[in-house]
Amino acid sequence: MKPYDYLIVGGGIVGLSIARELINRFPKALICILEKESNVAKHSSGRNSGVLHAGFYYTANSLKAKFARNGNREMTEYCVKNGLKINRCGKLVVASNEEELKGLYELKKRAEKNGVELHWMNETEVKLFDPNAKTHKRALYSPTTSSVDPVEVCETLKSEVLDKGVDIICSTQYKGKSNNKILTNNGVFTCRYFINAAGLYADNIAKDFGFGEKYTIIPFKGIYLKYAKNKTDVTTNIYPVPNLANPFLGVHFTKTVNGSIKIGPTAIPAFWRENYSGMKNFKAREFFSILFYEMKLFMTNSFKFRSLAFNEMKKYMKSYFINLSMKMVKQLDKKGFGQFARPGIRAQLLNKKTLELVQDFVVEGDYHSFHVLNAVSPGFTCAFPFSRYVVDGIIEKQGEKFEKEYIS
């Protein structure tokens, strides 16, 4: 195998975007992405909702706030430039009572601090925008929220970086390291710098390099339920006021890139990292490790995990799932829902000491390697500015000597 300047493990939106940023900055660099699946975007990058978030949920001092605002604009421009499908349907955040109105005011404050466009609407204005949406007194409208096809975006990024000389080697799984050699099921790779963008397995890989010791990944299963009756009963994304103490936005209506309607997602605690359905991809070691931490969360009830787990498990019942969505609309045919969509797994970083879910991006690295430990939602929206942040961090870790010797 030829030696690479940069070797990236993980062919999701983050790995692809980092490769794109590196090759744009350093056209002479030898860059390779290793992906354990048969193609890119087989996990969360290709299984997410496709919503480009505007960036008003997050506190102003967070990386999420900064990257979501800019990422929304950049991803929108990328789709338009490359002729990719995009549904600029906007988003309504609705309240169901006086208490939730307070949550709307908090979101508006965050939007103003983050420089994100967000408008108040009264009940009459909401009716004009989406006749079926229901709110208590007021709602917030986000004009820059839209939907894309995440697989189409990733395939376009794949083609772009391949055209620029990046190698992408699929069906190649990271197995370990030995000095500057990366061991895989498909041979040994050498590199001057290693980049870990492995998503669900990023914490495990990081530990081989001495990073991420205080963290572990806890997987949460996200499932959407399709509305099969028509595409017209809901005309925009409709979201409830979220519980800002945890990173999940609650059951909401999503308008897909082709105008279809779905509700979700769930945030069901999973028992192994690729626990999509049945016993497929079961790994006993993962099961016992994850179960250990989930039991600790259950016993301590950290971030109210106990009630979260009970409530999320109930969403496997269609009737319960559907009823959660009904408070946001005036009327909808409950019999019009079809099948559950393909599930996704959210790789959520847990601080093992504090037993708290980490709600912002987390990266660690040194002169030899860099590790993306937490790139949770809205990671897809944030991909382009986040990749610049990562590459800036890599260059800083490498120092000027490396850049002049190998890249310039």
Short mmCIF file of N, CA and C in Angstrom, two decimals, residues 23 156-166:
data_model
loop_
_atom_site.label_atom_id
_atom_site.label_comp_id
_atom_site.label_asym_id
_atom_site.label_seq_id
_atom_site.Cartn_x
_atom_site.Cartn_y
_atom_site.Cartn_z
N ILE A 23 -8.15 18.25 0.59
CA ILE A 23 -7.68 18.25 -0.79
C ILE A 23 -7.83 19.63 -1.42
N THR A 156 -22.52 12.82 -4.00
CA THR A 156 -21.94 13.95 -4.74
C THR A 156 -20.59 14.33 -4.16
N LEU A 157 -20.50 14.36 -2.84
CA LEU A 157 -19.20 14.62 -2.19
C LEU A 157 -18.19 13.54 -2.54
N LYS A 158 -18.64 12.31 -2.54
CA LYS A 158 -17.76 11.19 -2.92
C LYS A 158 -17.19 11.40 -4.32
N SER A 159 -18.05 11.71 -5.27
CA SER A 159 -17.60 11.93 -6.65
C SER A 159 -16.63 13.11 -6.73
N GLU A 160 -16.92 14.17 -5.97
CA GLU A 160 -16.06 15.35 -6.00
C GLU A 160 -14.65 15.04 -5.50
N VAL A 161 -14.55 14.37 -4.37
CA VAL A 161 -13.21 14.12 -3.83
C VAL A 161 -12.46 13.08 -4.65
N LEU A 162 -13.18 12.10 -5.22
CA LEU A 162 -12.53 11.15 -6.11
C LEU A 162 -11.95 11.86 -7.33
N ASP A 163 -12.71 12.78 -7.89
CA ASP A 163 -12.24 13.54 -9.06
C ASP A 163 -10.99 14.36 -8.73
N LYS A 164 -10.84 14.75 -7.46
CA LYS A 164 -9.70 15.57 -7.06
C LYS A 164 -8.51 14.73 -6.59
N GLY A 165 -8.64 13.39 -6.68
CA GLY A 165 -7.51 12.54 -6.39
C GLY A 165 -7.52 11.82 -5.06
N VAL A 166 -8.58 11.98 -4.29
CA VAL A 166 -8.69 11.24 -3.02
C VAL A 166 -9.03 9.79 -3.31
#
